[in-house]
mmCIF file of C-alpha atoms in Angstrom:
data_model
loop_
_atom_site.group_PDB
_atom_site.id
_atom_site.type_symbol
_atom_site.label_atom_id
_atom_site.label_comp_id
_atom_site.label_asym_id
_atom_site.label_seq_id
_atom_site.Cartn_x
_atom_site.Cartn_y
_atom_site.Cartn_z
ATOM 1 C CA UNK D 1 0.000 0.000 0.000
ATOM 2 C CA UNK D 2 2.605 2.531 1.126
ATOM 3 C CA UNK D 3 5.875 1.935 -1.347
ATOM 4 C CA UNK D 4 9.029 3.185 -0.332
ATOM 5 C CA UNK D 5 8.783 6.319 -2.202
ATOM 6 C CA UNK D 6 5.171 7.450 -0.377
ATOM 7 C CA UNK D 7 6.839 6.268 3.133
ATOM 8 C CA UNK D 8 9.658 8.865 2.043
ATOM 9 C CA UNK D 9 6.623 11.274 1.039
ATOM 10 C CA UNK D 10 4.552 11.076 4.104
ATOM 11 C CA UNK D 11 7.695 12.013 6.507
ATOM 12 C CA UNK D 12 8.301 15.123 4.111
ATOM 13 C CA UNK D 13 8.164 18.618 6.379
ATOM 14 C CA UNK D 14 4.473 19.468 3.663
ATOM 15 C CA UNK D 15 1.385 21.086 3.873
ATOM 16 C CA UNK D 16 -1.129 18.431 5.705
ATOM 17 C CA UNK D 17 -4.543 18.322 6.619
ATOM 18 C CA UNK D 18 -7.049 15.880 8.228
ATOM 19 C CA UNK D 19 -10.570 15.704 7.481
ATOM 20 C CA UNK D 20 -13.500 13.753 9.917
ATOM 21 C CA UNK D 21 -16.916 13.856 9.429
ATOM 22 C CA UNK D 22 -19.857 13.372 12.578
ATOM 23 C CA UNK D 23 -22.975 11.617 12.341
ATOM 24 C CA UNK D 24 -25.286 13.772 10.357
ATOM 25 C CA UNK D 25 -22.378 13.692 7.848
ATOM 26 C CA UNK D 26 -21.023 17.334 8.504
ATOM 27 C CA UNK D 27 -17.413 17.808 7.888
ATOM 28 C CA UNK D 28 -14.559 19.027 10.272
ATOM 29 C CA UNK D 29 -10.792 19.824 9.513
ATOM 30 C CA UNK D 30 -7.446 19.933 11.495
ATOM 31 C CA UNK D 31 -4.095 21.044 11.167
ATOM 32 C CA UNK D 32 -1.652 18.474 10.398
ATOM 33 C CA UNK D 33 1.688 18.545 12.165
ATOM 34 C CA UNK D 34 3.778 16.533 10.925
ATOM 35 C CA UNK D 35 3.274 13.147 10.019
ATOM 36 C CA UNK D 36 5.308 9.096 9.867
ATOM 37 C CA UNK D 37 4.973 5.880 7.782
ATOM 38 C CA UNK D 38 5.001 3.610 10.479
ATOM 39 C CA UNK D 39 4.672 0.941 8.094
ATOM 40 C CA UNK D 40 3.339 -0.556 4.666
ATOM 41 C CA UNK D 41 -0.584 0.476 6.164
ATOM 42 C CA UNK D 42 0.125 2.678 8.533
ATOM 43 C CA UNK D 43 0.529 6.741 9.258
ATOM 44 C CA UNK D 44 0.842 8.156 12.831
ATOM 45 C CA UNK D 45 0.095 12.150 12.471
ATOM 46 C CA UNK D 46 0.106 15.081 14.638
ATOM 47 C CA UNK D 47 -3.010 17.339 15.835
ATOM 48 C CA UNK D 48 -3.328 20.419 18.654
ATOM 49 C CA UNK D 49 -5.458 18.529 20.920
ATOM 50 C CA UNK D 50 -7.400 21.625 22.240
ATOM 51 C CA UNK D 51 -8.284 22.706 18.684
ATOM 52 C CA UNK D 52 -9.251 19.416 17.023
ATOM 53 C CA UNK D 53 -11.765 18.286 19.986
ATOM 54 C CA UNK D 54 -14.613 17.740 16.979
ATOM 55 C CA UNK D 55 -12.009 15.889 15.280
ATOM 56 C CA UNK D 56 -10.911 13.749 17.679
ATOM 57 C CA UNK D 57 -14.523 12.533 18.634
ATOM 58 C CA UNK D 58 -15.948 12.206 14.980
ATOM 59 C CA UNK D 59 -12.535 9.832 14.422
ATOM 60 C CA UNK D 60 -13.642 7.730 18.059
ATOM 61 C CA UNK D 61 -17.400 8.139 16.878
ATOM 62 C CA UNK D 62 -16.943 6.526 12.991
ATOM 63 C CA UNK D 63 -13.530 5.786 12.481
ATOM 64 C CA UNK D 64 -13.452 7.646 8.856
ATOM 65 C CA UNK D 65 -9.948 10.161 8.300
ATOM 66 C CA UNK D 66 -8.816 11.316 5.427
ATOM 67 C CA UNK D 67 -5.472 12.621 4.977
ATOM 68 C CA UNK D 68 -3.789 15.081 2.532
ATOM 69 C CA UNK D 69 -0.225 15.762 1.831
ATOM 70 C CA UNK D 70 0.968 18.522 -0.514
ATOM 71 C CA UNK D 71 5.040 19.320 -1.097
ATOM 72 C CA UNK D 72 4.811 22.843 -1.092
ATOM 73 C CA UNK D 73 7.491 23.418 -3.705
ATOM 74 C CA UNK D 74 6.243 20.926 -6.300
ATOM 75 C CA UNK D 75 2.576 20.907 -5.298
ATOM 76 C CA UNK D 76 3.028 16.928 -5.770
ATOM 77 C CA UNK D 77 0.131 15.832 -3.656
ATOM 78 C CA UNK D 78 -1.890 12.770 -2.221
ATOM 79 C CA UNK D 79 -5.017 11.890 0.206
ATOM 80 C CA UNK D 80 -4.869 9.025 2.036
ATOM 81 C CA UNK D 81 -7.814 7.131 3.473
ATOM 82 C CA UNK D 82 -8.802 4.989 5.810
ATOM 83 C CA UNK D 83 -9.650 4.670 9.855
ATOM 84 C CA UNK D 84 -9.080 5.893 12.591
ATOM 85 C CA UNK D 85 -6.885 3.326 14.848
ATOM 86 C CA UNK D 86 -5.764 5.367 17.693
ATOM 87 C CA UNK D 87 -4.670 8.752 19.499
ATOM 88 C CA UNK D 88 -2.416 8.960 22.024
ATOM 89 C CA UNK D 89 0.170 11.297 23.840
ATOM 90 C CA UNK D 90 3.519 11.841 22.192
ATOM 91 C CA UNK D 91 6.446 10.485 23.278
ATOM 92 C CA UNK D 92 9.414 11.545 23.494
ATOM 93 C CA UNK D 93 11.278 10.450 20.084
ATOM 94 C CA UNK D 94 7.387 11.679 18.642
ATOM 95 C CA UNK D 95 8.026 14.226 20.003
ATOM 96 C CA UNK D 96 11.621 15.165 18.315
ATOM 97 C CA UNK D 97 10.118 14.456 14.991
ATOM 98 C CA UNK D 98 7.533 17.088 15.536
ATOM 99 C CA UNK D 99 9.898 19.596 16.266
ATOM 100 C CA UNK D 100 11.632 18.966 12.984
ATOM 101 C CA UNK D 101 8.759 18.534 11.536
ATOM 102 C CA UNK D 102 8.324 22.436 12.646
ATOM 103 C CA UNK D 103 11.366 23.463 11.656
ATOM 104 C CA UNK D 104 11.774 22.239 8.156
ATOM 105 C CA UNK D 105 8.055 23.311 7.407
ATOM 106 C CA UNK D 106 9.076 27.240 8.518
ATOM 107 C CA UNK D 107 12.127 26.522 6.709
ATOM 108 C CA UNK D 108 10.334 25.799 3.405
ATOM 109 C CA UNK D 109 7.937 28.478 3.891
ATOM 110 C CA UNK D 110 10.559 31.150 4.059
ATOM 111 C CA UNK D 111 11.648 29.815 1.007
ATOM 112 C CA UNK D 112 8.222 30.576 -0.895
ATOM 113 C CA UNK D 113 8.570 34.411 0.811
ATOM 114 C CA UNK D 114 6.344 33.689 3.756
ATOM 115 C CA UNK D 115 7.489 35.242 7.197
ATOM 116 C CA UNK D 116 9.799 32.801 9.212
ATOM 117 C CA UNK D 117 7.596 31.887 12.426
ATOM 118 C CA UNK D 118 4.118 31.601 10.861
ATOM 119 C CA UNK D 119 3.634 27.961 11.132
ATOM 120 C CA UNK D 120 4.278 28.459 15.219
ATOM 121 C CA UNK D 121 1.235 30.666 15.055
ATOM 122 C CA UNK D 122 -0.821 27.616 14.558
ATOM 123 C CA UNK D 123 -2.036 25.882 17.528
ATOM 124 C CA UNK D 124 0.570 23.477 18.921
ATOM 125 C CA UNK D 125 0.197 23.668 22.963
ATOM 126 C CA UNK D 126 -0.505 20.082 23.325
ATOM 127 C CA UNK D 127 -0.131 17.804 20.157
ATOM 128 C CA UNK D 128 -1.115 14.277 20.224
ATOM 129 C CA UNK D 129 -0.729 11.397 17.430
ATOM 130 C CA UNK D 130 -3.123 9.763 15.853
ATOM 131 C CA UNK D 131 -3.074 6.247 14.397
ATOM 132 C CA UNK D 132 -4.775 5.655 10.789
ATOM 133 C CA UNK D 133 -5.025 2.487 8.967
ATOM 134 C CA UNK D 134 -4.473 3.462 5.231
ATOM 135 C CA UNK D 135 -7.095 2.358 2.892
ATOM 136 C CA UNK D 136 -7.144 3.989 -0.178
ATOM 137 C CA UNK D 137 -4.870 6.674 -2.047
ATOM 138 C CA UNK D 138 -5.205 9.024 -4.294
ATOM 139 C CA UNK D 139 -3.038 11.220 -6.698
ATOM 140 C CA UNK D 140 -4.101 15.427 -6.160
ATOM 141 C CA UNK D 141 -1.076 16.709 -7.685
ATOM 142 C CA UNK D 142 -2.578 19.525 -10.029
ATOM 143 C CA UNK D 143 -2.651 18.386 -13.270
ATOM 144 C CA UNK D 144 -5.464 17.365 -16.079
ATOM 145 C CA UNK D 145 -6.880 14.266 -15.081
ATOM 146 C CA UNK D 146 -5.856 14.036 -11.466
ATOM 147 C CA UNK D 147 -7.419 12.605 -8.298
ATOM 148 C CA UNK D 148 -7.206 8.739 -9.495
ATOM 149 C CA UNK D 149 -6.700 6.318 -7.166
ATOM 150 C CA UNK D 150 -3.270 4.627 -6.620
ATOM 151 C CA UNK L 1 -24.959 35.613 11.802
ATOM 152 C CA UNK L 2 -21.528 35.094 10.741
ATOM 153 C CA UNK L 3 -19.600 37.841 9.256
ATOM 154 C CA UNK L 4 -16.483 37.770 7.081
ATOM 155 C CA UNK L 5 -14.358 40.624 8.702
ATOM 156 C CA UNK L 6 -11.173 42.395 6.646
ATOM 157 C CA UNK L 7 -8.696 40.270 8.816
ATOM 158 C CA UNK L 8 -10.433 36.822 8.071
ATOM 159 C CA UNK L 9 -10.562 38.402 3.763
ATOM 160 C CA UNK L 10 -6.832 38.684 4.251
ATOM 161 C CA UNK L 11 -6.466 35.030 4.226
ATOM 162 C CA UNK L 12 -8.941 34.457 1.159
ATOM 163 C CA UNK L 13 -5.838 36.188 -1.187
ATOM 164 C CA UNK L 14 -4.639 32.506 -2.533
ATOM 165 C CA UNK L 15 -0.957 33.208 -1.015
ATOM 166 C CA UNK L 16 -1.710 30.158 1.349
ATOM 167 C CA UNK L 17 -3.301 27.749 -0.361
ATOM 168 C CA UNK L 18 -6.704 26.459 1.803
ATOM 169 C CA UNK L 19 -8.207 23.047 2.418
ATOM 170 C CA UNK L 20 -12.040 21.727 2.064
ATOM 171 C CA UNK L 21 -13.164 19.075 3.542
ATOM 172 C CA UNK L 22 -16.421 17.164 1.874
ATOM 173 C CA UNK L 23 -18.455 14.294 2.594
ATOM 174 C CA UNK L 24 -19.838 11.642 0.659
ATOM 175 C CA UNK L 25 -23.872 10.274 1.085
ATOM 176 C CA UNK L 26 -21.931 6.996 2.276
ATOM 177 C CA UNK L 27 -20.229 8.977 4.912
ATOM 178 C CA UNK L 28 -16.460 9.173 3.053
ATOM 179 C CA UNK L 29 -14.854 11.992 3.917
ATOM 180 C CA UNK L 30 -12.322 13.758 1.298
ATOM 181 C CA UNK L 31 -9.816 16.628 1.434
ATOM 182 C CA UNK L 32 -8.293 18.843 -0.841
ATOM 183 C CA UNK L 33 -6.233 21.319 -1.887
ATOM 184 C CA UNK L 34 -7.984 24.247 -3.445
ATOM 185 C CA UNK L 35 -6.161 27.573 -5.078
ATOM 186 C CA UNK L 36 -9.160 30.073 -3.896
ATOM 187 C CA UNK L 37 -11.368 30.816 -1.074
ATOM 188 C CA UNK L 38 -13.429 33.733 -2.987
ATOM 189 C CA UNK L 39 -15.161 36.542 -1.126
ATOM 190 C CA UNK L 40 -18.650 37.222 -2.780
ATOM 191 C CA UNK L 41 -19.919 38.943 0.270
ATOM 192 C CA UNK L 42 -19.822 39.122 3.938
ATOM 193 C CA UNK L 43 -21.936 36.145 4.183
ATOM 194 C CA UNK L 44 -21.132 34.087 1.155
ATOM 195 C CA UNK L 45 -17.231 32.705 -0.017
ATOM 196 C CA UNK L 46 -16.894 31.425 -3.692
ATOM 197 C CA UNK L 47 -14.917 28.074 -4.341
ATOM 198 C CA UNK L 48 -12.753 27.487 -7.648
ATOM 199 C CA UNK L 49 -14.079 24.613 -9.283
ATOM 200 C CA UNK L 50 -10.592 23.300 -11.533
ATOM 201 C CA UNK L 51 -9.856 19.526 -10.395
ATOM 202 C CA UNK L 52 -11.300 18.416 -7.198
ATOM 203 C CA UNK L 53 -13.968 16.538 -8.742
ATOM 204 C CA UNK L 54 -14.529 13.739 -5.733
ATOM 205 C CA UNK L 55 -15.360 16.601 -3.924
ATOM 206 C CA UNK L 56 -17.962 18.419 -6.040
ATOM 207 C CA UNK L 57 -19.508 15.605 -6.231
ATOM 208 C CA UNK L 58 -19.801 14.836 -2.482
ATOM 209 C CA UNK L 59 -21.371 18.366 -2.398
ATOM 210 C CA UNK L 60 -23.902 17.300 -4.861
ATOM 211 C CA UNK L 61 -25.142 15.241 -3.072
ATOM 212 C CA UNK L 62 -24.406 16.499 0.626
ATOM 213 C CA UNK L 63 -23.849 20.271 0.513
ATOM 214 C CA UNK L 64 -21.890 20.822 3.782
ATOM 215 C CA UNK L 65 -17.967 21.957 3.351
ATOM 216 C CA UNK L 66 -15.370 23.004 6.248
ATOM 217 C CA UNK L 67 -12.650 24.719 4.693
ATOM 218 C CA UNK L 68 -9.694 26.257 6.257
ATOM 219 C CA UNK L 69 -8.327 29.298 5.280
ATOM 220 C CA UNK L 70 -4.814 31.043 6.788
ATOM 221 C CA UNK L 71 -3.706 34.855 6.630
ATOM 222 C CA UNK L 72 -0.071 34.654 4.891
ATOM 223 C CA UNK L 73 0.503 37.792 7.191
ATOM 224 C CA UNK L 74 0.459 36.501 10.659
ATOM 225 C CA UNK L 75 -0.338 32.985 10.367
ATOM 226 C CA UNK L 76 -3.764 33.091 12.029
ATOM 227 C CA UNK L 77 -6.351 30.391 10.723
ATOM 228 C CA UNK L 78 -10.193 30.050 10.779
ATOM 229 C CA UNK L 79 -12.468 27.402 9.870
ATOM 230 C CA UNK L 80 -15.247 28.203 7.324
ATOM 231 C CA UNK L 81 -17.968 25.771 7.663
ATOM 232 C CA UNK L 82 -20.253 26.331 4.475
ATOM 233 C CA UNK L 83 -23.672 25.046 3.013
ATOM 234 C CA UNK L 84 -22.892 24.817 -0.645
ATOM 235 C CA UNK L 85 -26.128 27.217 -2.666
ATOM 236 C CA UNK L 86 -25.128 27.021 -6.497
ATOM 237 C CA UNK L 87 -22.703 27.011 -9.428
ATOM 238 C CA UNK L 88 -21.799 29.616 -11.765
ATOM 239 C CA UNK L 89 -19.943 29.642 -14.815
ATOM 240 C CA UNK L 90 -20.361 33.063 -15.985
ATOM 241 C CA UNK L 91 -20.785 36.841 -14.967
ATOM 242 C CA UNK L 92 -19.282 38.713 -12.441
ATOM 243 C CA UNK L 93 -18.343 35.945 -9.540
ATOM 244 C CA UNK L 94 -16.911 34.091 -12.038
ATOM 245 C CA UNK L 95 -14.576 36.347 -14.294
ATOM 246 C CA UNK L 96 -13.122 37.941 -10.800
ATOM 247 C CA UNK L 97 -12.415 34.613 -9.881
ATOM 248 C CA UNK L 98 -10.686 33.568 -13.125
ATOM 249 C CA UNK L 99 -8.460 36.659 -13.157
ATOM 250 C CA UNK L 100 -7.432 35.702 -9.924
ATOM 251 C CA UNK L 101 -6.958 32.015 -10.801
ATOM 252 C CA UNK L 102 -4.723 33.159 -13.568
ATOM 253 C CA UNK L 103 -2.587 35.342 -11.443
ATOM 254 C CA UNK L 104 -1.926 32.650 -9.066
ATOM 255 C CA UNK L 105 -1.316 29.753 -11.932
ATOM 256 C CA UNK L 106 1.010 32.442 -13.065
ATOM 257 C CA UNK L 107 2.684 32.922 -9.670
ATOM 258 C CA UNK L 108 2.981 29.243 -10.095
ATOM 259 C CA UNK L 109 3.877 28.585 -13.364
ATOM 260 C CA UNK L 110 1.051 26.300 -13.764
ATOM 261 C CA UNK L 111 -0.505 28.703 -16.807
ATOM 262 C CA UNK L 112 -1.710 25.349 -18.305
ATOM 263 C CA UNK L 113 -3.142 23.561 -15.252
ATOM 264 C CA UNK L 114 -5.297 25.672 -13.946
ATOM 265 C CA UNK L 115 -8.744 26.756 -15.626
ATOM 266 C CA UNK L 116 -11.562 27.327 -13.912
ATOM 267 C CA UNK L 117 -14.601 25.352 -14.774
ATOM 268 C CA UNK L 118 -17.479 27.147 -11.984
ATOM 269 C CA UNK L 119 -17.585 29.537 -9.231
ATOM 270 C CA UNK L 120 -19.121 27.052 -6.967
ATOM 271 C CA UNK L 121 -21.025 30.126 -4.280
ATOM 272 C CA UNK L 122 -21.591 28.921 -0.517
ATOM 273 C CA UNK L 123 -23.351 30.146 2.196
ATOM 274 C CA UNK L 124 -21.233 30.653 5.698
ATOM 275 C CA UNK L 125 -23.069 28.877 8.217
ATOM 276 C CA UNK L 126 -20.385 29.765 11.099
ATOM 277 C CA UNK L 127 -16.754 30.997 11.397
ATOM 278 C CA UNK L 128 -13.891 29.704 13.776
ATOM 279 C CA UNK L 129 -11.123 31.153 14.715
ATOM 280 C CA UNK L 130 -8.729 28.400 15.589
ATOM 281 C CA UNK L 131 -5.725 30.341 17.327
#
């Protein structure tokens, strides 16, 4: 499911988002983090825990994520779905990757012309990882004919 | 009733790109990318119809949208949660929003990705501020 090169992809510092859904089928969004291949099925991401409470109990409530991953240089892009398997507190090595996860993102955002220090405006007072189960993958790199599944 | 203030148009510019999220009638959610977050007024937002075709259709059929939007300026994000109302593919809406497509495919240098197909209009049920 996950070859080497979208294992390489996932752990990229890019643009990332997470999307849930509650029972009457209205959406909700978060504010990736950071994100790890964990294995050939498997992605363990980071969310601000005080800002993604909807989130958090739409994933416990139905299980459904969807993830998406853009390189902001390239705009090479993929969503990822599948379930919701768990979310739990950082440790510490989860905790190191987060902070370079930080880093390289304000890094490559200073290289488009943005202001070094914007991605610390976002939320990120308690982070914790979630667990998802990947499913399904899709291409969203811009381009004619995009969006089919890999 | 939710209002779209100056500081919250600040982050509809297409500097940052912004994020919808959609929902299938079998309860699949989607994300995507999207170029443009369009102002119409202070209680409607416009969304560039170019690609994202899993998720026009999920709003075909189930017209709720969250999208997230972020000023380039200071980082600060909110959370647009939006009914969809209708699709436009010509007049006013819709050649603002292809002028500012084109400035941002240029920007980009993806002149020959992007074209915009519809102005797809929404209505803003609520705004959060997430910081």
């Amino acid at each position: 499911m996950l070859t080497p090169k979208l294992k390489s992809f996932v752990n990229l510092p890019a643009g990332m988002g997470l999307g849930t859904r509650d029972s009457n089928l209205k959406p909700d969004f978060s504010r990736v983090l950071g994100a790890m291949a964990i294995d050939d099925r498997h992605i363990k991401l980071f969310i601000d825990k005080p800002t993604s409470q909807r989130s958090l109990a739409n994933m416990q409530d139905n299980q459904w994520v969807a993830l998406v991953i853009v390189e902001v240089m390239s705009a090479e892009s993929y969503q990822f779905k599948g379930k919701f398997i768990s979310a739990v507190k950082p440790n510490e090595q989860d905790m190191i990757f987060f902070d370079q996860y930080m880093k390289g993102f304000d890094d490559l955002v200073v290289a488009l012309g943005l202001k070094q220090g914007i991605i610390y405006a976002y939320p990120h007072s308690e982070m914790i990882c979630i667990t998802m189960e990947v499913e399904e993958i899709f291409e969203q790199t811009p381009k004619k004919g995009t969006g089919q599944k890999i | 009733m939710p209002q779209i203030t100056e500081h919250i148009r600040a982050a509809m510019q297409g500097v940052v790109p912004s994020m919808i999220v959609t929902v299938s009638k079998e309860g699949v959610p989607n994300i995507a990318y999207i170029s443009q977050v369009f102002y119409v007024d202070d209680q409607h937002v416009a969304l560039s119809h170019q690609f994202f075709n899993k998720s026009i259709r999920n709003l075909h059929e189930n017209p709720y949208v969250c999208a997230n939007i972020v000023n380039p300026d200071d980082g600060k994000s909110w959370k647009l949660n939006l009914a969809f109302s209708h699709s436009e593919t010509e007049g006013q809406i819709f050649e603002s929003m292809r002028a500012q497509l084109e400035a941002i495919a240029s920007m980009m240098g993806m002149e020959d990705v992007f074209s915009l197909k519809a102005s797809e209009i929404f209505k803003v049920a609520s705004i959060e501020n997430i910081n």
